[in-house]
Coordinates of N, CA and C in Angstrom, one line a residue:
L1152 N 169.9 42.2 137.0 CA 169.0 42.9 138.0 C 169.9 43.2 139.6
T1153 N 169.9 44.5 139.9 CA 170.8 44.5 141.0 C 169.8 45.4 142.4
D1154 N 168.8 45.7 141.8 CA 168.1 46.5 142.6 C 166.9 46.9 142.2
Y1155 N 165.5 46.9 143.0 CA 164.4 47.2 142.2 C 163.7 47.9 143.4
K1156 N 163.0 49.1 143.0 CA 162.5 50.0 143.7 C 160.7 50.5 143.3
V1157 N 160.1 50.6 144.2 CA 158.6 51.0 143.9 C 158.5 52.1 144.6
R1158 N 158.0 53.1 144.0 CA 157.4 54.2 144.4 C 155.9 54.8 144.1
V1159 N 155.1 55.4 145.1 CA 153.6 55.4 144.3 C 153.7 56.8 144.4
L1160 N 153.5 57.3 143.6 CA 153.4 59.1 142.8 C 152.4 59.9 143.4
D1161 N 151.4 59.4 143.5 CA 150.2 60.2 144.3 C 149.4 59.5 145.4
G1162 N 149.8 59.3 146.3 CA 149.4 58.3 147.4 C 147.7 58.7 147.8
K1163 N 147.6 60.0 147.7 CA 146.1 60.7 147.5 C 145.3 59.9 146.7
S1164 N 145.5 59.5 145.6 CA 144.7 58.8 144.6 C 144.3 57.2 145.1
A1165 N 145.0 56.6 146.0 CA 144.3 55.5 146.5 C 144.7 54.5 145.7
T1166 N 143.6 53.7 145.2 CA 144.1 52.5 144.2 C 144.4 53.1 142.6
A1167 N 143.8 54.3 142.4 CA 144.1 54.6 141.3 C 145.6 55.5 140.9
A1168 N 146.4 55.6 142.3 CA 147.8 55.8 142.3 C 149.0 55.3 141.3
S1169 N 149.6 56.2 140.5 CA 150.6 55.8 139.7 C 151.5 55.2 140.6
V1170 N 152.6 54.6 139.7 CA 154.0 54.0 140.5 C 154.8 54.0 139.3
R1171 N 156.2 54.5 140.4 CA 156.9 54.4 139.5 C 158.1 53.4 140.0
V1172 N 158.5 52.3 138.9 CA 159.6 51.5 139.2 C 160.8 51.7 138.5
L1173 N 161.6 51.4 139.3 CA 163.2 51.8 138.9 C 163.7 50.7 138.9
I1174 N 164.6 49.8 137.9 CA 165.3 49.0 137.9 C 166.5 49.2 137.8
E1175 N 167.6 49.0 138.7 CA 169.0 49.1 138.6 C 169.3 47.8 137.9
S1176 N 170.3 47.5 137.0 CA 170.8 46.4 136.1 C 172.1 46.8 136.0
T1177 N 173.2 45.7 135.9 CA 174.5 45.1 135.6 C 174.8 44.2 134.2
D1178 N 176.0 44.2 134.0 CA 176.7 43.0 133.1 C 177.9 42.7 133.5
G1179 N 178.0 43.4 134.9 CA 179.3 42.9 135.2 C 180.2 44.1 135.3
T1180 N 180.1 44.7 134.2 CA 180.9 45.9 133.6 C 180.4 47.2 133.8
D1181 N 179.2 47.2 133.1 CA 178.5 48.5 133.1 C 177.1 48.5 134.1
S1182 N 176.9 49.6 134.4 CA 175.4 49.3 135.2 C 174.4 50.6 134.4
W1183 N 173.2 50.7 134.9 CA 172.4 51.3 134.0 C 171.2 51.2 135.2
T1184 N 170.1 52.1 135.0 CA 169.0 52.2 135.8 C 167.9 52.7 134.8
T1185 N 166.8 51.9 134.9 CA 165.7 52.0 133.6 C 164.3 52.5 134.5
I1186 N 163.4 52.8 134.0 CA 162.3 53.2 135.0 C 160.8 53.0 133.9
G1187 N 159.9 52.7 134.7 CA 158.4 52.3 134.3 C 157.5 52.9 134.7
V1188 N 156.3 53.2 134.4 CA 155.5 54.1 135.5 C 154.2 53.8 134.8
S1189 N 153.3 53.3 135.9 CA 151.7 53.0 135.4 C 150.7 52.9 136.6
C1190 N 149.5 52.9 136.3 CA 148.8 52.7 137.5 C 148.6 51.2 138.1
D1191 N 149.2 50.2 137.3 CA 149.7 49.1 137.4 C 151.1 48.6 137.8
V1192 N 151.4 48.2 138.9 CA 152.6 48.1 139.8 C 153.3 46.9 138.6
I1193 N 152.4 45.8 138.0 CA 153.2 45.0 137.1 C 153.5 45.7 136.0
E1194 N 152.6 46.4 135.5 CA 153.1 46.8 134.4 C 154.3 48.1 134.5
A1195 N 154.0 48.5 135.4 CA 155.3 49.4 135.7 C 156.5 48.5 135.7
S1196 N 156.7 47.7 136.4 CA 157.7 46.7 136.2 C 158.2 46.2 135.2
W1197 N 157.0 45.8 134.2 CA 157.2 44.9 133.0 C 158.0 46.3 131.9
L1198 N 157.4 47.0 132.1 CA 158.1 48.5 131.3 C 159.7 48.8 131.6
A1199 N 160.0 48.8 132.9 CA 161.2 48.8 133.5 C 162.1 48.1 132.8
L1200 N 161.4 46.7 132.7 CA 162.8 45.7 132.7 C 162.5 45.6 131.3
V1201 N 161.8 45.3 130.1 CA 161.9 45.8 128.6 C 162.9 47.2 128.5
D1202 N 162.6 48.2 129.0 CA 163.7 48.9 128.7 C 164.9 48.5 129.1
S1203 N 165.3 48.1 130.2 CA 166.3 47.5 130.7 C 167.5 46.5 129.7
F1204 N 166.2 45.6 129.2 CA 166.9 44.6 128.0 C 167.3 45.4 126.8
E1205 N 166.5 46.3 126.2 CA 166.4 47.2 125.3 C 167.7 48.2 125.2
Y1206 N 168.1 48.7 126.3 CA 169.3 49.6 126.6 C 170.4 48.7 126.5
K1207 N 170.3 47.4 127.2 CA 171.7 46.5 127.2 C 171.8 46.2 125.3
L1208 N 170.7 45.6 125.1 CA 171.0 45.3 123.4 C 171.5 46.5 122.7
I1209 N 171.2 47.6 122.6 CA 172.0 48.8 121.9 C 172.6 49.1 122.3
K1210 N 173.0 49.2 123.6 CA 175.0 49.5 123.9 C 175.7 48.5 123.3
D1211 N 174.9 47.2 123.1 CA 176.5 46.1 122.6 C 176.2 46.2 120.9
I1212 N 175.3 46.5 120.7 CA 175.2 46.7 118.8 C 176.2 47.9 118.9
E1213 N 175.9 49.0 119.3 CA 177.1 50.4 119.5 C 178.1 50.0 119.5
K1214 N 178.6 49.3 120.6 CA 180.0 48.9 120.7 C 180.3 48.0 119.6
K1215 N 179.8 47.2 119.1 CA 180.4 46.2 117.6 C 180.3 47.1 116.8
Y1216 N 179.5 47.9 116.3 CA 179.5 48.9 115.3 C 180.6 49.7 115.3
H1217 N 181.1 50.4 116.6 CA 182.2 51.0 116.6 C 183.4 50.7 116.2
K1218 N 183.3 49.3 116.5 CA 184.9 48.5 116.3 C 185.2 48.5 114.9
F1219 N 184.2 48.4 113.9 CA 184.2 48.9 112.4 C 184.7 50.0 111.9
I1220 N 184.7 50.9 112.9 CA 184.8 52.1 112.1 C 186.0 52.6 112.4

C-alpha cells in the first residue's frame, strides 16, 4: 500500500453520501490502483483492498502460466 485516498461523491447527501476509496499498491516492481465505493468508508476501503490483493494474485498466476507457454 503506497497511497490511500477518500473522496465524498455527493456531499449534499450528508451522512448518506457515497465515498470512493482509491488504493495505490506496489510489489516493488509493478504498481496498480484499485477502487472501492460504498456509503460506508470502511466497506469502501475493504473493497478496494480486497481488489488490490486479488489483482496481484491474478497477475502472479498469469506470469507463472505464461512461462510454460
